[in-house]
XYZ file of C-alpha atoms in Angstrom:
723
model
C 75.479 77.790 57.285
C 79.244 76.639 56.331
C 80.432 73.013 56.258
C 83.175 73.407 59.514
C 82.860 70.999 61.778
C 84.160 73.251 64.974
C 81.173 74.351 67.069
C 80.155 77.423 67.397
C 79.720 77.749 70.885
C 81.135 80.061 73.469
C 83.411 78.573 76.360
C 83.264 74.985 76.542
C 82.714 72.776 73.970
C 79.891 70.416 76.062
C 76.350 72.345 76.302
C 75.650 74.668 78.128
C 72.615 74.525 80.982
C 68.880 73.607 79.616
C 66.851 76.426 80.016
C 64.427 75.455 83.222
C 62.002 72.624 83.510
C 58.495 74.739 83.740
C 56.326 74.451 86.455
C 53.446 73.534 85.942
C 52.644 75.709 88.412
C 53.675 78.878 86.096
C 51.289 78.502 83.400
C 49.879 75.235 82.935
C 52.795 73.597 81.677
C 53.611 69.561 81.914
C 57.061 68.313 82.211
C 58.875 66.870 79.756
C 58.147 62.907 79.623
C 61.324 60.497 78.984
C 61.989 59.618 75.264
C 64.156 56.152 75.501
C 60.657 54.351 75.179
C 60.481 51.761 72.059
C 57.413 49.934 71.034
C 56.483 45.980 71.761
C 53.328 45.627 69.935
C 54.037 44.883 66.919
C 55.541 40.875 66.403
C 59.418 40.227 66.456
C 59.056 38.718 63.144
C 56.963 42.064 61.197
C 59.341 44.674 63.154
C 62.255 42.467 61.614
C 60.172 43.386 58.227
C 58.808 46.811 58.962
C 63.331 47.013 59.467
C 63.739 44.974 56.197
C 61.671 47.291 53.382
C 63.182 50.749 55.563
C 66.332 49.430 54.599
C 64.902 48.533 51.128
C 63.488 52.237 50.691
C 66.421 53.947 52.096
C 69.042 52.245 50.260
C 67.038 52.841 46.818
C 67.150 56.962 47.749
C 70.773 56.960 48.416
C 70.325 57.504 51.856
C 71.239 56.131 54.726
C 69.458 54.796 58.479
C 68.590 56.733 60.886
C 67.733 55.581 64.298
C 64.937 57.838 64.659
C 63.548 56.724 61.537
C 63.624 53.146 62.070
C 61.798 53.252 65.949
C 59.037 55.830 64.103
C 58.502 53.227 61.258
C 58.228 51.060 63.791
C 55.942 52.666 65.948
C 53.104 53.365 62.680
C 53.374 49.921 61.846
C 52.329 49.313 65.005
C 49.671 51.504 65.218
C 48.225 49.743 62.071
C 48.506 46.779 64.069
C 46.345 47.610 67.309
C 44.714 50.423 65.555
C 45.606 53.186 68.120
C 46.666 56.753 67.350
C 50.156 58.293 67.555
C 51.899 61.514 67.486
C 55.273 61.689 66.504
C 57.872 64.089 66.905
C 60.400 63.434 63.766
C 62.658 66.618 64.186
C 64.271 67.903 60.949
C 66.710 65.324 58.946
C 64.767 62.606 59.963
C 63.545 60.629 56.640
C 60.271 60.955 58.500
C 58.234 60.474 54.901
C 59.847 57.718 54.547
C 59.404 56.447 58.236
C 55.864 56.052 57.635
C 55.421 55.729 53.756
C 57.078 52.096 54.304
C 55.000 50.322 56.847
C 52.002 52.470 54.720
C 52.761 50.207 51.978
C 53.655 47.041 54.307
C 49.860 47.492 55.441
C 48.276 46.496 52.083
C 45.107 48.176 52.993
C 44.349 51.525 51.513
C 46.115 54.478 53.253
C 45.347 58.297 53.176
C 47.977 61.041 53.587
C 47.522 64.528 54.471
C 49.639 67.137 53.903
C 49.669 71.294 54.815
C 51.494 72.504 51.661
C 51.181 71.539 48.553
C 55.486 71.570 48.535
C 55.014 68.338 50.094
C 52.352 66.790 48.136
C 54.634 66.858 44.818
C 57.917 65.432 46.438
C 55.844 62.495 47.677
C 53.834 61.943 44.128
C 56.860 63.154 42.448
C 60.139 61.702 43.553
C 59.370 59.311 47.229
C 56.483 57.451 46.439
C 57.527 56.365 43.569
C 61.511 55.652 44.521
C 59.672 54.043 47.839
C 57.328 51.814 45.479
C 59.708 50.847 42.743
C 62.581 49.297 45.662
C 59.488 47.708 47.809
C 57.750 45.990 45.132
C 60.092 43.082 45.057
C 59.403 42.841 48.434
C 55.939 42.851 48.410
C 55.451 41.271 45.889
C 52.851 43.809 43.939
C 53.161 47.249 42.892
C 50.858 49.579 45.276
C 49.536 52.677 43.269
C 49.128 55.918 44.479
C 47.278 58.893 43.575
C 46.902 62.692 44.387
C 43.378 64.314 45.121
C 42.230 67.916 45.524
C 39.153 69.377 46.250
C 36.872 70.361 42.590
C 38.049 74.136 42.481
C 41.271 72.957 41.525
C 40.896 71.065 38.428
C 39.713 73.291 35.297
C 36.285 72.775 34.913
C 35.727 71.493 30.611
C 32.479 72.481 30.330
C 33.153 76.335 31.211
C 36.474 76.269 29.384
C 34.300 74.799 26.485
C 30.819 76.375 26.994
C 31.826 79.251 28.893
C 30.512 81.398 32.366
C 27.682 81.759 33.650
C 27.524 85.363 33.857
C 26.556 87.798 36.699
C 26.499 90.845 34.408
C 24.161 90.075 31.209
C 22.297 87.302 29.439
C 23.247 84.505 27.994
C 27.086 82.624 27.936
C 29.604 84.718 29.126
C 32.830 85.078 27.440
C 35.872 86.416 30.200
C 38.588 86.772 27.532
C 36.051 89.336 25.726
C 34.426 91.185 29.246
C 37.340 90.746 31.304
C 38.808 93.288 29.543
C 39.648 91.591 26.017
C 42.203 89.337 25.154
C 44.925 91.054 24.975
C 44.104 92.054 28.380
C 46.153 90.215 31.119
C 43.483 88.428 32.489
C 42.004 87.822 28.759
C 45.234 86.801 27.686
C 44.831 84.086 31.025
C 41.859 82.784 29.988
C 42.552 81.925 26.469
C 45.791 80.222 27.475
C 43.488 78.308 29.534
C 41.537 77.362 27.438
C 43.958 75.944 25.020
C 45.871 74.106 27.785
C 42.255 72.592 28.751
C 43.091 70.294 25.146
C 46.765 69.712 25.981
C 46.688 68.950 30.274
C 45.860 65.384 31.455
C 45.294 65.643 34.720
C 43.449 69.270 34.755
C 45.369 70.436 38.307
C 46.184 73.943 38.255
C 49.227 73.105 40.080
C 50.987 71.497 36.630
C 49.893 74.616 35.171
C 53.140 76.584 34.536
C 53.587 79.502 34.531
C 50.454 79.757 36.569
C 47.579 82.295 36.086
C 45.381 84.490 38.725
C 43.154 83.401 41.025
C 40.391 85.958 38.586
C 41.589 83.982 35.929
C 41.234 80.340 37.874
C 37.609 80.830 38.226
C 35.926 81.324 35.362
C 37.371 78.447 34.369
C 36.940 76.481 37.612
C 33.777 75.295 39.730
C 33.029 74.680 43.174
C 31.309 71.035 44.206
C 27.896 72.615 44.421
C 28.514 74.575 41.516
C 28.810 71.086 39.423
C 26.347 70.069 37.387
C 27.106 65.928 37.773
C 29.087 64.010 35.982
C 25.924 62.192 34.510
C 23.748 65.511 33.946
C 27.130 67.977 32.068
C 27.815 66.628 28.738
C 31.754 66.432 29.382
C 31.201 64.082 32.508
C 32.792 61.300 30.675
C 36.016 63.396 30.701
C 35.512 65.588 33.626
C 39.290 65.512 35.371
C 38.414 65.902 38.904
C 35.893 62.359 38.495
C 39.118 61.357 36.682
C 41.087 62.475 40.547
C 38.560 60.580 41.931
C 38.779 57.263 40.404
C 42.129 57.028 40.336
C 42.041 57.836 44.414
C 39.605 54.988 44.853
C 41.736 52.594 42.701
C 44.931 53.109 44.538
C 46.725 52.248 48.100
C 47.850 55.662 48.924
C 46.191 58.646 47.940
C 47.951 62.171 48.946
C 45.354 64.841 49.730
C 45.380 68.290 52.254
C 44.341 69.186 55.209
C 41.092 70.634 53.340
C 40.141 68.237 51.762
C 40.425 65.849 54.648
C 38.212 68.479 56.762
C 35.586 68.773 54.472
C 35.290 65.224 54.477
C 35.484 64.611 58.320
C 33.029 67.218 59.626
C 30.794 68.451 57.061
C 29.288 65.499 55.925
C 30.371 65.197 52.054
C 32.425 62.309 52.115
C 34.762 62.683 49.106
C 37.847 60.165 50.274
C 37.262 56.360 50.043
C 37.749 54.283 52.663
C 40.574 53.766 54.152
C 41.782 52.207 57.473
C 45.280 54.432 57.773
C 44.849 58.165 57.830
C 48.663 60.208 58.445
C 48.418 63.584 59.094
C 51.848 65.115 57.796
C 52.271 68.368 59.074
C 50.062 68.185 61.651
C 50.812 71.418 63.617
C 49.214 73.053 60.833
C 45.853 70.823 60.869
C 43.832 72.913 63.507
C 44.271 76.054 61.407
C 43.889 74.315 58.163
C 40.674 73.009 59.907
C 39.157 76.003 61.496
C 39.505 77.869 57.932
C 36.966 75.021 56.352
C 34.880 75.865 59.252
C 34.804 79.954 58.618
C 32.114 81.872 56.882
C 31.705 85.191 55.566
C 28.982 87.231 54.780
C 30.057 90.184 52.297
C 27.960 92.567 50.863
C 29.825 91.557 47.362
C 28.568 88.067 48.347
C 25.192 89.432 48.247
C 25.585 91.428 45.398
C 26.960 88.680 43.281
C 24.131 86.310 43.900
C 21.579 89.331 43.409
C 23.041 89.762 39.404
C 22.563 85.481 39.174
C 19.150 85.716 40.633
C 18.065 88.390 38.493
C 18.177 86.244 35.260
C 15.923 82.308 37.185
C 14.651 83.723 40.098
C 10.952 85.538 40.094
C 11.354 89.185 40.379
C 10.108 89.567 44.208
C 12.200 87.316 45.499
C 14.687 89.184 43.497
C 13.996 92.459 44.632
C 14.002 91.015 48.129
C 17.681 90.420 47.905
C 18.462 93.660 46.701
C 17.206 95.259 48.855
C 18.506 93.367 51.592
C 21.677 93.802 50.432
C 21.411 97.480 50.578
C 20.431 97.663 53.620
C 23.674 95.416 54.869
C 26.042 97.043 53.086
C 24.928 100.556 54.868
C 25.843 99.546 57.919
C 28.754 97.553 57.593
C 30.034 100.586 56.030
C 30.012 101.795 59.515
C 30.733 99.014 61.745
C 33.349 99.195 63.996
C 35.619 95.681 63.844
C 35.627 93.372 66.840
C 34.198 90.327 68.405
C 30.239 90.697 68.371
C 29.207 88.471 70.925
C 25.383 89.425 70.245
C 24.295 90.625 67.318
C 22.771 94.685 67.759
C 19.213 94.432 66.123
C 20.128 96.553 63.472
C 22.149 94.353 62.009
C 20.325 90.947 63.416
C 17.915 92.318 61.216
C 19.448 93.219 57.716
C 21.342 89.513 58.270
C 18.212 87.898 58.814
C 16.230 89.370 55.626
C 19.315 88.509 53.768
C 18.478 84.577 55.107
C 14.623 85.408 54.009
C 15.329 86.141 50.546
C 17.923 83.806 49.761
C 15.182 81.154 51.030
C 12.926 83.018 48.561
C 15.250 82.322 45.858
C 15.816 78.996 46.357
C 12.225 78.413 46.688
C 11.536 79.929 43.206
C 14.364 78.734 41.511
C 12.204 76.035 39.207
C 10.086 79.510 37.514
C 12.175 79.973 34.259
C 11.725 84.110 34.014
C 13.875 84.087 30.789
C 13.297 81.105 28.430
C 16.017 82.334 26.559
C 18.654 81.924 29.065
C 21.807 80.047 27.539
C 22.879 76.916 29.494
C 20.161 77.477 32.039
C 20.990 74.549 34.114
C 24.376 76.550 34.459
C 23.105 79.205 35.295
C 20.711 77.532 37.356
C 23.330 75.508 39.683
C 25.656 78.316 40.017
C 22.997 80.716 41.379
C 21.710 78.294 44.255
C 24.999 77.705 45.008
C 25.060 81.562 46.083
C 22.239 81.408 47.392
C 22.788 77.898 49.668
C 25.735 79.546 50.988
C 24.781 82.753 51.467
C 21.776 81.160 53.697
C 23.834 78.826 55.849
C 26.109 81.326 56.638
C 22.923 84.535 57.789
C 21.470 81.121 59.688
C 24.392 79.992 61.381
C 25.714 84.626 62.324
C 21.639 84.391 63.875
C 21.545 81.144 65.543
C 24.427 82.839 67.537
C 25.614 79.552 69.232
C 27.931 79.520 71.807
C 30.073 77.134 69.923
C 31.110 79.823 67.509
C 32.804 82.802 67.811
C 31.008 85.599 65.396
C 33.454 89.292 64.769
C 33.506 92.515 62.144
C 36.569 92.495 59.938
C 37.523 95.002 57.494
C 40.213 95.308 55.126
C 42.393 98.186 54.365
C 43.041 96.779 50.858
C 39.288 97.663 49.804
C 38.652 100.305 51.819
C 35.342 101.235 54.528
C 32.889 99.214 51.953
C 34.647 95.743 53.255
C 34.027 95.036 56.000
C 32.266 91.785 56.485
C 30.990 89.680 59.527
C 32.709 86.606 59.688
C 31.895 83.360 62.130
C 34.679 80.371 62.994
C 34.280 77.604 65.527
C 35.311 77.749 68.991
C 37.433 75.422 69.290
C 37.611 72.387 66.136
C 38.803 69.573 68.675
C 35.552 68.285 69.409
C 34.559 67.930 65.885
C 38.173 66.137 65.303
C 37.827 63.940 67.712
C 33.702 62.438 66.685
C 34.724 62.347 63.138
C 38.367 61.521 62.780
C 39.490 59.280 65.121
C 36.185 56.374 65.265
C 36.622 54.517 62.035
C 40.244 54.025 61.095
C 44.058 54.537 62.672
C 45.595 58.286 62.314
C 49.253 59.230 62.948
C 50.047 62.834 62.838
C 53.673 63.621 62.713
C 55.629 66.533 62.110
C 58.482 68.336 63.632
C 57.238 70.056 65.937
C 54.108 68.641 68.047
C 55.988 68.679 71.269
C 54.991 71.992 73.453
C 56.805 73.014 76.972
C 58.559 69.230 76.505
C 54.929 67.119 76.462
C 52.240 66.365 73.423
C 49.531 67.162 76.151
C 49.104 70.962 74.311
C 48.755 69.769 70.675
C 46.911 66.533 70.954
C 44.178 68.303 73.345
C 43.627 70.921 70.078
C 43.971 67.920 67.595
C 40.392 66.108 69.529
C 42.245 63.566 71.044
C 42.112 64.276 75.733
C 44.420 63.118 77.987
C 42.044 60.471 79.402
C 43.047 58.339 76.002
C 46.664 58.926 76.462
C 48.921 55.860 76.843
C 52.825 55.733 78.126
C 55.322 56.493 75.748
C 56.537 53.349 76.605
C 55.006 49.760 75.166
C 55.163 47.060 77.667
C 54.788 43.465 76.204
C 51.937 42.830 78.774
C 50.261 45.347 78.268
C 46.154 45.205 78.006
C 43.828 46.394 75.314
C 41.794 49.235 75.626
C 38.497 48.930 75.969
C 37.247 50.693 72.707
C 33.580 51.296 73.106
C 31.621 53.947 71.389
C 32.075 56.613 73.264
C 35.148 55.253 74.685
C 37.957 58.268 74.504
C 40.370 58.059 71.570
C 43.313 55.636 72.898
C 46.652 57.458 71.877
C 50.088 57.666 72.356
C 53.123 60.209 72.306
C 56.247 59.502 70.477
C 59.494 61.823 70.291
C 62.040 59.965 67.746
C 64.531 62.795 67.626
C 66.747 64.518 65.495
C 69.916 63.295 63.770
C 71.491 66.320 64.449
C 73.593 67.678 67.459
C 71.788 71.165 68.270
C 74.229 72.296 71.223
C 76.933 71.913 69.254
C 75.119 72.863 65.866
C 73.882 76.416 67.010
C 73.031 78.515 69.707
C 69.868 80.179 71.316
C 70.535 83.805 72.193
C 68.201 85.682 74.242
C 69.128 89.750 73.751
C 68.174 89.811 77.768
C 69.674 93.155 77.610
C 66.830 95.088 75.465
C 63.864 96.780 76.639
C 60.407 94.802 76.356
C 58.665 95.252 72.944
C 55.548 97.558 73.287
C 53.260 98.265 70.296
C 54.823 100.241 68.409
C 57.423 98.213 65.578
C 59.595 100.934 65.788
C 61.889 99.716 67.952
C 65.431 101.415 67.818
C 67.915 99.433 70.304
C 66.147 96.167 68.420
C 66.985 97.700 65.122
C 70.863 98.519 67.073
C 70.679 94.419 68.058
C 69.902 93.466 64.312
C 72.117 96.258 62.749
C 75.164 94.525 64.567
C 74.345 90.449 64.676
C 73.742 91.116 60.669
C 76.951 92.312 60.707
C 78.703 89.861 62.806
C 77.255 87.235 60.401
C 78.092 89.192 57.418
C 74.540 89.025 55.994
C 73.159 85.291 55.777
C 70.321 86.484 57.599
C 66.675 85.091 57.802
C 64.604 88.475 59.796
C 61.495 86.373 61.251
C 58.779 89.061 62.630
C 55.710 89.409 64.449
C 54.027 91.647 62.194
C 54.321 92.651 58.290
C 54.328 96.624 59.708
C 57.659 95.658 61.657
C 59.189 93.500 58.250
C 58.687 97.011 56.681
C 60.265 99.209 59.233
C 63.271 96.931 60.204
C 64.188 96.403 56.243
C 63.664 100.386 55.236
C 65.457 101.462 58.682
C 68.760 99.072 58.145
C 68.887 99.181 54.041
C 70.426 102.785 55.148
C 72.391 101.591 57.433
C 73.990 98.417 55.513
C 75.499 97.473 52.415
C 73.972 93.844 52.489
C 70.901 93.300 50.599
C 67.792 93.182 52.602
C 64.898 91.198 50.585
C 61.493 91.862 51.844
C 58.354 89.418 51.911
C 55.686 90.494 49.570
C 58.488 92.531 46.915
C 58.188 89.989 44.870
C 57.144 85.824 45.290
C 58.123 83.999 48.119
C 59.678 81.418 45.615
C 61.489 83.975 43.872
C 62.883 85.636 47.627
C 63.772 82.105 48.918
C 65.851 81.342 45.940
C 67.472 84.780 46.118
C 68.276 84.697 49.475
C 69.627 81.257 49.404
C 72.045 81.793 46.341
C 74.029 84.800 47.226
C 75.342 84.679 51.615
C 75.415 88.322 51.703
C 72.136 89.021 51.314
C 69.030 88.552 54.252
C 65.627 87.924 54.072
C 62.513 89.691 55.936
C 59.168 88.450 56.393
C 56.214 87.422 58.059
C 54.139 84.303 58.905
C 55.021 82.414 56.439
C 58.865 82.793 56.212
C 58.875 81.369 59.770
C 57.367 77.733 59.137
C 58.294 77.981 54.556
C 61.340 78.285 54.275
C 64.200 74.641 53.861
C 67.977 76.810 53.260
C 70.853 74.764 53.824
C 74.528 75.458 53.765
C 75.828 78.818 54.105
C 73.200 81.358 53.261
C 71.495 81.587 55.953
C 73.648 81.356 59.762
C 71.879 83.622 61.567
C 68.059 83.365 61.839
C 66.226 86.388 64.231
C 63.082 86.467 65.279
C 62.256 90.391 66.584
C 59.506 89.410 69.304
C 57.520 86.339 70.569
C 54.556 86.034 68.233
C 51.637 86.173 70.461
C 48.626 86.516 68.545
C 47.190 90.130 68.654
C 45.628 90.725 71.727
C 42.726 92.328 69.616
C 42.305 88.517 67.695
C 38.834 87.824 67.973
C 39.101 84.267 67.591
C 42.106 83.672 69.522
C 41.157 85.820 72.462
C 37.094 84.402 72.554
C 38.903 81.110 72.642
C 41.546 82.180 75.578
C 38.733 83.224 77.525
C 36.581 80.117 77.014
C 39.660 78.327 78.395
C 39.784 80.664 82.068
C 35.978 80.062 82.103
C 36.747 76.286 82.373
C 39.108 76.658 85.115
C 42.001 76.636 82.895
C 44.786 78.807 81.932
C 43.687 80.694 79.587
C 46.796 82.233 78.161
C 49.310 79.465 78.423
C 46.535 77.089 76.916
C 45.821 79.690 73.614
C 48.323 82.764 73.186
C 51.257 81.213 74.449
C 50.804 77.690 72.414
C 50.528 79.587 69.267
C 53.308 80.756 70.239
C 55.375 78.561 71.039
C 54.671 76.439 68.123
C 55.380 79.538 65.718
C 58.521 80.195 67.762
C 59.724 76.261 67.403
C 59.249 76.209 63.780
C 61.256 79.552 62.966
C 64.436 78.167 64.983
C 64.070 74.657 62.582
C 65.046 77.101 59.753
C 68.363 77.376 61.026
C 69.730 73.193 60.797
C 68.370 72.274 58.229
C 71.701 69.356 57.030
C 74.104 68.576 59.101
C 77.409 70.213 58.806
C 75.069 73.452 58.935
C 75.644 76.221 62.007
C 74.500 79.620 63.087
C 72.383 81.171 65.822
C 68.790 81.958 66.351
C 68.731 85.426 68.105
C 65.600 86.753 70.125
C 64.986 90.078 70.411
C 62.488 89.475 73.631
C 63.780 89.704 76.424
C 60.751 88.009 78.590
C 61.997 84.985 76.756
C 64.786 84.681 79.444
C 62.881 86.817 82.311
C 58.998 86.474 82.502
C 58.193 83.217 84.426
C 56.957 81.443 80.860
C 59.880 81.663 79.130
C 61.006 78.069 80.558
C 57.927 76.662 78.724
C 58.991 78.427 75.308
C 62.483 77.813 75.392
C 62.173 73.845 75.820
C 59.590 73.748 73.324
C 62.523 75.020 70.967
C 65.430 72.421 69.397
C 67.822 72.205 71.804
C 70.745 74.983 71.576
C 73.245 75.761 73.359
C 71.655 78.678 75.436
C 73.401 81.925 76.556
C 72.574 85.653 76.727
C 75.772 86.409 76.199
C 75.886 89.710 73.497
C 79.153 89.271 72.587
C 80.649 85.801 73.146
C 77.640 85.330 70.345
C 79.311 87.874 68.053
C 82.266 86.129 68.375
C 80.698 83.260 67.190
C 78.582 84.402 64.295
C 82.171 86.213 63.270
C 83.883 83.058 63.451
C 81.525 81.011 61.212
C 81.410 83.892 58.830
C 84.792 83.331 58.552
C 84.838 80.011 57.368
C 82.099 80.820 54.954
C 82.514 82.058 51.690
C 83.972 85.831 51.852
C 81.375 88.334 51.334
C 81.389 91.101 48.854
C 81.068 94.113 51.170
C 81.812 94.441 54.741
C 78.754 95.976 56.348
C 78.382 99.460 58.143
C 76.828 101.368 59.698
C 76.078 105.378 58.328
C-alpha cells in the first residue's frame, strides 16, 4: 500500500453512508451498542499507575500511546480488580499486546496468556515480554519472569533419542534412521539430525529447530503425555525438556501457551498449566475452533492396525487376534462407507466398533502378561501400546454412546484413496464446556480484532460460554452494585470495543460487485474472472485473492496466469511463509489461496492494495458439524442460519478484510465478488462486521481509485494485459 495520504475514495472525501443496521427480525442480528464507554471500577490512583506503566512500556519500544490502547489497559486492570470477565475488540494497530501485558504484570499474581498462532507466541516471548519487563522493572521494583509452555509432544524426548523408538514392525529397539529408508534418505537424515540436536538444544522445543523436520521424523523422537514413562521412571527424567518447561512455567509470573493446551488443561481434567488468577486469550476468535479440534476424536483402520502390531509384543494372543479380526471387519465396512453425518450407527458398523472396543479392553487387561521376556525396553513398549489401546477404547466408547451432545460423521480423504474413510466424533457445541471449566476460578480476558459480529458481542460471547444473562453494560457507573457470583450463577462479563487508530473510511473502500450473477456450486465463474482480471489490472498486481475453496483458487490462478502478465502465486505451491515473503517483496505479484490466508497474512505497504473475496465463505451445506449445529439452533427456536452459517462467514470476512489496512498510510480496496453482500437481507449483518470502509457498488469509480492508488506506488515492471 502506498504512502500517499490522499483518500482513494470516489466522490466526496467524507465517508459514504454505512450499510444499513441489521434488523433483529432479519436473521437475529443485534443492533450495535455504544462504543464510548469508560471504565470506573479501578480507583483513580490505580488507573493512573496503569497509565504510567503503559507509557513507560510504549516509550521503551519506541511507540506512541493510542487512546484505544489506554482504554484497553484500564479495562483489563478493572476486570482483574472485580473478578469479572472481559471481551475486548481491539482493531489492527491498537497495540493490544502491551495493553494486556502491562496490567497483567502490574497485577503481581501469575497470568496465563493463550494464543492461537506460533507467530504471536514467539513475538510475546522473544520481543514483547523482554522489552516490557525491562521497561517496567524500575517502576515495579521487581523483575517479572516469563516462560512458554506447550504440549509434551512439542518437545524432543531424550529417551527416544537415546534408546530408540518402540517398533510397530518387530522386536526390540527400533532405529528409525535404518528402518525408514536408511540414513541416506530424507527421513533418515532428519532423524540423525534430531539425535545430534538433542545434544545441543537447551529447550528441545520443535519450533527452535531450524530448518525443521517432517511430522513423520518428529514423531519418532517425541511422545504424547500418555506414552511418557514419567519423570520418576524415565532414566532421562532429570534432563527431560518437557519437565523443565513445566518447572519454568511454575516459577514464572507470565506463562505463554496455546489454545490447544488451554483446552486440554480446562476440559480434559488433566491439569497442565500452573495455577493462575488471570487468563488472557488472545486471537480469541479462534478459541472455539481450537477447542473443538481438541475435543474431536477419530477412529481409523490404520490406528487399529497400528495398535495390533504394538500389542502383539506384550498382550496375550487371544486379545491380539480379536483386535486384528475387529480391525479387518472395520476396514472392510469403511471401504464402502459413504461420507456424511451419521445420526445413528448402522447395525453392522455399530457391531464393528463394539468389537474394537471390547478387543481393546482385553488388550489393556492383558498387558501385564508379558509374552516375550526378550522385549527390549519393556516399559516404553507397554506405555506406547497402552496409550494406543486406551485411545481407541475411549473413541469407540464415545461413538457407541451416541450422545445427543456429539456429532458423528464418516469422512473420506481423497489423498489416501478409498481405504482412508474414518469415523469422527465432535461436540455439538463447546460453549457449555467452556462455561463450566474456563471462568469459575479466574478472571478471563478474551481479545481479538474481530469479536463484534453484526455490530454486537453477543454471538461470539455465546460461542465461548458467556451467556446474555451475565452481560453487564459496556459503560460502568461508579455506583454499580457488585453482582452475586455464587455457585451456578452465570459468568459476569462486559464487552468493550476500543476501536482502531486507523481511519478506515479514508484508507479503504469496500466494493461489492453487485452486477455479477450470484455464485453457484461450481468454481467456474467466467464473469467473476473477468471482474477479477480487470481489478488486478487496475491495481497493477498487488492483490491478495481469498477464495472459499482450494478448487476455486486453483481455477482462478490457472485462468488468470494465461490472461495477465502479473505473477500469480498459489497456496500449496510453496510453503506459506515463502509465498508471503515473495508476495511482499514484489508489488506486481498476486497471491491466491484459501483459509489460512484469510487470517494469516500481515503485509503492510504497497505490496497489498487489493484484497478480493470470491464469495461469502459460508460453510459447505454438507459440512456435518456445521449443519448439525445449525439444526440444533433451529430446533431450539433460533435462527440456525444466522447463528451458525452467517456467524462463521462473517468472522472470516472480517478477518479477511483486515488484511488490507495494516499501517496508518495503507490505502486500497476490499472487493467482494458476490452480489449477495449487497442484495441479500443478511448483507447488512456482514457489512457491519467488517472494518468501516467507504462502501460502494460502483465498479468504474473503484477502478479509478485503484488506478490512482497504483500510480502513487512504485512503477510496475510490466502492464497487465488481456489476451
